[in-house]
mmCIF file of C-alpha atoms in Angstrom:
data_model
loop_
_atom_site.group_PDB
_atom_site.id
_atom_site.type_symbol
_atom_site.label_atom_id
_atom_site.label_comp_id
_atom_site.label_asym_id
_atom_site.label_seq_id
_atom_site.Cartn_x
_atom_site.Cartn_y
_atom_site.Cartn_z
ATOM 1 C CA UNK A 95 96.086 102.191 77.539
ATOM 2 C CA UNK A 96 95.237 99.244 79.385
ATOM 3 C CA UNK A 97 91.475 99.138 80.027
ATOM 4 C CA UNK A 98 89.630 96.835 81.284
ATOM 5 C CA UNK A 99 85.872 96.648 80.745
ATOM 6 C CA UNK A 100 83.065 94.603 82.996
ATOM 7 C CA UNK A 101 79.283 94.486 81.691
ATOM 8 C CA UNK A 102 76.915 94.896 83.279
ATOM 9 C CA UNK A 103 77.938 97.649 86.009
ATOM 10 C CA UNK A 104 75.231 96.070 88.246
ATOM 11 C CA UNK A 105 72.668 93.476 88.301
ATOM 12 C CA UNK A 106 69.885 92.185 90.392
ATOM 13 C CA UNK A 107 68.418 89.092 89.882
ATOM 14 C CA UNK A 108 65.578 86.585 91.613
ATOM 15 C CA UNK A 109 66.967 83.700 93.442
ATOM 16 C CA UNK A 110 67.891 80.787 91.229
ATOM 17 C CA UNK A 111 68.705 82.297 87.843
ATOM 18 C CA UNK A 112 71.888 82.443 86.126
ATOM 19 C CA UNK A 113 73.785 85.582 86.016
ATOM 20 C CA UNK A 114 76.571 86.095 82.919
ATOM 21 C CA UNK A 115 79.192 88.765 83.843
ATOM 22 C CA UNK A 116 81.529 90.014 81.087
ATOM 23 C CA UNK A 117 85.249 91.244 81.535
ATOM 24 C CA UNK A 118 86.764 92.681 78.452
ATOM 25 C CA UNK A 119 90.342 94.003 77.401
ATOM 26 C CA UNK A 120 89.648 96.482 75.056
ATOM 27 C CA UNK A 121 93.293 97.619 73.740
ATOM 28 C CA UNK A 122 94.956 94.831 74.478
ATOM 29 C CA UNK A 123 95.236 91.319 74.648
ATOM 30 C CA UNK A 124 94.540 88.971 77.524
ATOM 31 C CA UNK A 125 96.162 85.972 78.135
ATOM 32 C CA UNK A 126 95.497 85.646 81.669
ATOM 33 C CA UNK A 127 92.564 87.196 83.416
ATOM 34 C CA UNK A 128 91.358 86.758 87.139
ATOM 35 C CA UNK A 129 88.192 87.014 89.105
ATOM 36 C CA UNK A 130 87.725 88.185 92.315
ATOM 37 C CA UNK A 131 85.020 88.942 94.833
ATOM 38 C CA UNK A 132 84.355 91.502 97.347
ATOM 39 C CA UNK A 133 82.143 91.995 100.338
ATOM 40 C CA UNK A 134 81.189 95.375 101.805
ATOM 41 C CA UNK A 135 84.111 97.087 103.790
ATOM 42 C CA UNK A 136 86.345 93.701 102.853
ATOM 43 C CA UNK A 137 89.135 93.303 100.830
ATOM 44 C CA UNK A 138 89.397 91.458 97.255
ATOM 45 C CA UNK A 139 89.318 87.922 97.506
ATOM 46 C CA UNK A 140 90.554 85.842 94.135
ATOM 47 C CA UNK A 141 88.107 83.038 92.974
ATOM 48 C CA UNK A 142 89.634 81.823 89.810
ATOM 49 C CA UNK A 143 92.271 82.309 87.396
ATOM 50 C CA UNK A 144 91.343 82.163 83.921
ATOM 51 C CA UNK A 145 93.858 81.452 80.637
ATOM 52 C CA UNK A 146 92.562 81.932 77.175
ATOM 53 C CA UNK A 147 91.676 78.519 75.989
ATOM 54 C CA UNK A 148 91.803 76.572 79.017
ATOM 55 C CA UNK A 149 90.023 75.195 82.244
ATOM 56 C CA UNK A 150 90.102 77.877 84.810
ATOM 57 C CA UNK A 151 92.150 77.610 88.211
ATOM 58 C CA UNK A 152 89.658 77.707 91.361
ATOM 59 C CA UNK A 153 90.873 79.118 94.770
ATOM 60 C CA UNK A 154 90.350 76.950 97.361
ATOM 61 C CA UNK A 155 86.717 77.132 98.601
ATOM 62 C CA UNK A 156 85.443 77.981 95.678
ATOM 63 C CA UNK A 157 83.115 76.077 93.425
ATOM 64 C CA UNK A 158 83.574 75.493 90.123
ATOM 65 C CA UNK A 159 80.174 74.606 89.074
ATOM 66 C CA UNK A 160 78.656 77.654 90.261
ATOM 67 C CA UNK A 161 80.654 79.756 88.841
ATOM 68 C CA UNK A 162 81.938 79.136 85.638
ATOM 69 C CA UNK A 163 84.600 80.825 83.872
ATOM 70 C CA UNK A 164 84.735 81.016 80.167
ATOM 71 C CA UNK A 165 87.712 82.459 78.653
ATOM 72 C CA UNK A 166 86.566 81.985 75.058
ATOM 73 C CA UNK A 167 89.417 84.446 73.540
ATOM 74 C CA UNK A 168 92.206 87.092 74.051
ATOM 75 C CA UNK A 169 89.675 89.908 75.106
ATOM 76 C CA UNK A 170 87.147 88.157 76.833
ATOM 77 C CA UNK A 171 86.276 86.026 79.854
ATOM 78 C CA UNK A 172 82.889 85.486 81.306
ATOM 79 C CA UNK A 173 81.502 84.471 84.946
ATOM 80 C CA UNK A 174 78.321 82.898 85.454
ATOM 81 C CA UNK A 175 77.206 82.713 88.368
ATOM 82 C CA UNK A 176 74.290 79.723 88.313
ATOM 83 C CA UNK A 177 71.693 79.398 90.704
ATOM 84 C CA UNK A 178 72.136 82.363 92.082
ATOM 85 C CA UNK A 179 71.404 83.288 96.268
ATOM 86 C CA UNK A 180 71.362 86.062 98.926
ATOM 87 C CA UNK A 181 75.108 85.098 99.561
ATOM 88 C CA UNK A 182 76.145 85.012 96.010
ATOM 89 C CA UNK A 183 75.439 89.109 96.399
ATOM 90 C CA UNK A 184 78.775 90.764 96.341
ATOM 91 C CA UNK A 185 81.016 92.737 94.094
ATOM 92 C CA UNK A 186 82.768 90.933 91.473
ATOM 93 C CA UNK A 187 86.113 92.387 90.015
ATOM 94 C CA UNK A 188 88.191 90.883 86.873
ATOM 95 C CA UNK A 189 91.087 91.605 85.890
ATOM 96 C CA UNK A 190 93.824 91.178 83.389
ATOM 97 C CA UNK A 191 97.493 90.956 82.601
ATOM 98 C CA UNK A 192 98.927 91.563 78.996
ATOM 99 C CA UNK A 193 101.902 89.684 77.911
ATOM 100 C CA UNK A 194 105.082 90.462 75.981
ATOM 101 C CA UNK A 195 105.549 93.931 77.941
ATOM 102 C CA UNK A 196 107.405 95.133 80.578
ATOM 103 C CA UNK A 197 104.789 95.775 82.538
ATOM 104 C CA UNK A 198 103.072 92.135 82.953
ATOM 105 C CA UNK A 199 103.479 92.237 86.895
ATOM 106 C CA UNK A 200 100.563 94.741 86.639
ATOM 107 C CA UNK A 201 97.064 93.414 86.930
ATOM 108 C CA UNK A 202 94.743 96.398 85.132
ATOM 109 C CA UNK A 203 91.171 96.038 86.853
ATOM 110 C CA UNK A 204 87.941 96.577 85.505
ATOM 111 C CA UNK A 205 85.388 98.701 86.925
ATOM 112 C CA UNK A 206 83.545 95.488 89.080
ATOM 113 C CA UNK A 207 80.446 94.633 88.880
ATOM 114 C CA UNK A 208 77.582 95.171 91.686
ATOM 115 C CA UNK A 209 74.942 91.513 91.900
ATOM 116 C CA UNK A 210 72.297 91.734 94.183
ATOM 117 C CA UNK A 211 70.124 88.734 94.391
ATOM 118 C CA UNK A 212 66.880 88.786 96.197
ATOM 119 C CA UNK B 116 94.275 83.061 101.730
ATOM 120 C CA UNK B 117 94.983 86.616 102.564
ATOM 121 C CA UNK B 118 98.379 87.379 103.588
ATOM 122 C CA UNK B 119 98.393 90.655 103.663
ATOM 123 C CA UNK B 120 97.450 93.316 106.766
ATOM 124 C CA UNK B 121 97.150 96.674 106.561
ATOM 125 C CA UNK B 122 97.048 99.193 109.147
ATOM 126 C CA UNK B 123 95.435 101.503 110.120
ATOM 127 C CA UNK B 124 92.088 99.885 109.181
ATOM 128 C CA UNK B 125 91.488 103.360 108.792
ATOM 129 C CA UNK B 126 92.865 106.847 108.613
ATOM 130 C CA UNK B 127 91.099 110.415 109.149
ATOM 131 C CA UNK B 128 93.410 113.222 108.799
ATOM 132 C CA UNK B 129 92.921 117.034 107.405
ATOM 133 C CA UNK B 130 93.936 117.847 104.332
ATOM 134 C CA UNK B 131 97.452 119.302 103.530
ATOM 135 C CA UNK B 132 98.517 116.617 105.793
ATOM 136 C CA UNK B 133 100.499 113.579 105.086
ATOM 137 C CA UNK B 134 99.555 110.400 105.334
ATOM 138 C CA UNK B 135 101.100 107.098 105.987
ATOM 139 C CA UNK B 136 99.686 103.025 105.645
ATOM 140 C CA UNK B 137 101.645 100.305 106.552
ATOM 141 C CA UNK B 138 101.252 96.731 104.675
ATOM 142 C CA UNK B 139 102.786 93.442 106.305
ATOM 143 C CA UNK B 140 103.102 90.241 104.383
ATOM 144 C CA UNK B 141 103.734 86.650 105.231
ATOM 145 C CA UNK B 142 105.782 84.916 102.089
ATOM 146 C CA UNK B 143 108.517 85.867 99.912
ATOM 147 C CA UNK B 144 107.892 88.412 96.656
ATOM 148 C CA UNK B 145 108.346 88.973 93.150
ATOM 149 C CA UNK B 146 106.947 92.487 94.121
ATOM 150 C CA UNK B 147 104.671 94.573 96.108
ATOM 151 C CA UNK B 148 101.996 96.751 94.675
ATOM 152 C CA UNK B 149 99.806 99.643 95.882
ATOM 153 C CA UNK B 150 96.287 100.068 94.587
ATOM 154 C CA UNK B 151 93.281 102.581 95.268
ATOM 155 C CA UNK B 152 89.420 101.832 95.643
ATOM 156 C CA UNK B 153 87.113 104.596 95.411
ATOM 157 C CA UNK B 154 83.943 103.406 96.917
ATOM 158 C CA UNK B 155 82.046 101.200 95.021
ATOM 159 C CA UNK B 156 84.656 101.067 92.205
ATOM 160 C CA UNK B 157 87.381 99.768 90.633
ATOM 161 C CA UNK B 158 90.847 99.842 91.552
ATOM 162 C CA UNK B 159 93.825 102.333 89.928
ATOM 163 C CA UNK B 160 96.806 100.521 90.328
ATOM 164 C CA UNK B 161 98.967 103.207 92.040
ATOM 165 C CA UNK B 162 102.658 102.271 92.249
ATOM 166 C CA UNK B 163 104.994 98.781 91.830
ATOM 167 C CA UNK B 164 108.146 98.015 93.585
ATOM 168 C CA UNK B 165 109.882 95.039 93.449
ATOM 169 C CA UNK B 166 111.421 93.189 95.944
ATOM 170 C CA UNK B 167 115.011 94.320 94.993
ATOM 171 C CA UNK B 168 113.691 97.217 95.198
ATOM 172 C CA UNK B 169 113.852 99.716 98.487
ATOM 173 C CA UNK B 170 112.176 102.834 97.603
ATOM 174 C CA UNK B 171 109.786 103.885 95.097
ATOM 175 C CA UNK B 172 108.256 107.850 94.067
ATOM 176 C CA UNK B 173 105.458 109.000 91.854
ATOM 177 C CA UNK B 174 104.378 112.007 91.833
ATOM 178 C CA UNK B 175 103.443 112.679 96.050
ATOM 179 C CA UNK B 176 103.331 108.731 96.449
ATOM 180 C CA UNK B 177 106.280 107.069 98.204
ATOM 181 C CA UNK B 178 106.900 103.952 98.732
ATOM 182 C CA UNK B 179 109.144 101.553 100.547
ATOM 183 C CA UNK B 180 109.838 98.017 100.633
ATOM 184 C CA UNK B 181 111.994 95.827 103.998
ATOM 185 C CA UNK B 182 112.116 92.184 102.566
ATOM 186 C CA UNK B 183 113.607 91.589 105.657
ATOM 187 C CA UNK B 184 110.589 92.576 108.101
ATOM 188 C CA UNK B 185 108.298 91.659 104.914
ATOM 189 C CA UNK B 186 106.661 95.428 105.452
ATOM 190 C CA UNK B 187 105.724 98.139 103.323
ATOM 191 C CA UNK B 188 104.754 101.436 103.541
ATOM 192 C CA UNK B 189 102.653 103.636 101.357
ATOM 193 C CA UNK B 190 102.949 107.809 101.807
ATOM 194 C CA UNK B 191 100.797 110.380 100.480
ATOM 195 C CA UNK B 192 102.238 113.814 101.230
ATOM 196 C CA UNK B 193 100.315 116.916 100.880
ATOM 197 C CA UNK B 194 96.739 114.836 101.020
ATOM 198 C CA UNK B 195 93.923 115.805 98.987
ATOM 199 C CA UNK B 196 90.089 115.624 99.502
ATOM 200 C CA UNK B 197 90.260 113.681 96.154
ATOM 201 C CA UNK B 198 92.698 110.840 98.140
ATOM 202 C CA UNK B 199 89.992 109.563 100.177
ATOM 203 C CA UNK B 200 89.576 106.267 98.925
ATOM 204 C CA UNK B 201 90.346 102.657 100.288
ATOM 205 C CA UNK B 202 93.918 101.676 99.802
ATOM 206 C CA UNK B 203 95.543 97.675 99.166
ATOM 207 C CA UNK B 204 98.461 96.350 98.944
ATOM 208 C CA UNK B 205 98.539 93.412 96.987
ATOM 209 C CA UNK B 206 101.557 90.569 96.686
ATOM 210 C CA UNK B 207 102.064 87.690 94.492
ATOM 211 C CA UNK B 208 104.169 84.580 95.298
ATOM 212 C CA UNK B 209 107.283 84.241 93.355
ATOM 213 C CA UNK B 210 106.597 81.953 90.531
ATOM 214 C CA UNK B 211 102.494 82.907 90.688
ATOM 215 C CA UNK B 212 101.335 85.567 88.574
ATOM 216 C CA UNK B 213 98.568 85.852 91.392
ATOM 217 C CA UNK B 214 98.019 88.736 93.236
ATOM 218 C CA UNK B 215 96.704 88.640 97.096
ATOM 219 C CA UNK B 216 95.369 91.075 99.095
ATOM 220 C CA UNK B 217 96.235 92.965 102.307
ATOM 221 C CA UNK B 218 92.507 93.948 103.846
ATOM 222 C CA UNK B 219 92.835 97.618 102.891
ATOM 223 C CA UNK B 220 93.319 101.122 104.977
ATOM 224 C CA UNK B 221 89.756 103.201 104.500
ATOM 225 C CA UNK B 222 91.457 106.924 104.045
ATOM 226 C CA UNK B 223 89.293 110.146 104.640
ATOM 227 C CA UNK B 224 90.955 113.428 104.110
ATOM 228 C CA UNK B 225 88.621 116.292 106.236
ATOM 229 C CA UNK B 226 88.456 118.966 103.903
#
């Protein structure tokens, strides 16, 4: 149990456009799912927390108007990344925690999701 | 920011052997967890252990926990070919839900 979905696997994109990336919970329900990004050979770094039905929580250095969180339901959240650059090319990882179990300290991670932007 | 470091940065060892990455952190816990990267994937969450908590087992993972020197240590006995992977340790602040991330050990077991 516990999986966690990301669509698409991998994108790349032209400089400038908008890029959607979905993070699903598919057998469970999500009130609190979390965003991260990683670089090549670097650890995960957490952009935003995201709570079903409510602004998402940015991490210090990150901008919330270029990448915007939607966490439209239990099962769902969505990064956007607007405008898209060079730098914005990185791996992005969601994940999720479930509540009313024991095990709600654990963060179940979805498979990430590769953007390249040229 | 991160608060976690790992070392090694990375490990090369044959396999059969055992091998051993250490995690330091930098605030108190709620708990400590383990996770593994293959490349270019996800992570498996490996193991939990809270901060009451000294010593943890699953399967040939061990772990252990010093509040006191805020360390951990993560030990895979009898490695595999199948281990190599990049291994975290993640934390969260009591009170945060949070997790944050020790920079990783890159593991390669030599076949």
């Amino acid at each position: 149990g516990a999986v966690v979905s990301q669509h698409p696997s991998w994108v790349i994109c032209k400089s400038g456009t908008s890029v959607k990336i979905e993070c699903r919970s598919l057998d469970f329900q999500a009130t609190t799912m979390f965003w991260y990004r990683q670089f090549p050979k670097q650890s995960l770094m957490l952009m935003a927390t995201s709570n079903e039905g409510s602004k998402a929580t940015y991490e210090q250095g990150v901008e919330k108007d270029k990448f915007l969180i939607n966490h439209a339901s239990l099962t769902l959240s969505t990064l956007t990344v607007t405008s898209a650059h060079p730098e914005d090319s990185s791996f992005y990882i969601c994940s999720a925690i479930t509540s009313g179990r024991s095990g709600r300290e654990t963060q179940y991670f979805g498979p990430g999701t590769r953007l390249l932007v040229l | 920011s991160q608060q976690g470091e790992e070392d090694p940065q990375a490990l090369s060892i044959q396999e059969g052997e055992n091998a051993t990455m250490n995690c330091s952190y930098k605030t108190s816990i709620n708990n400590l967890q383990w996770y593994r990267q293959n490349s270019g994937r996800g992570l498996v969450h490996l193991i939990l252990i809270r901060s009451n908590e000294r010593e943890k087992h699953s399967g040939r993972l061990r772990v252990t926990l010093d509040t006191s020197k805020k360390s951990s240590s993560l030990l895979i006995t009898a490695s595999r070919a199948a281990d190599t992977a990049s291994y975290f340790c993640a934390t969260d602040s009591q009170g945060a839900q949070k997790l944050v991330f020790g920079q990783g050990t890159r593991l390669t077991i030599n076949p």
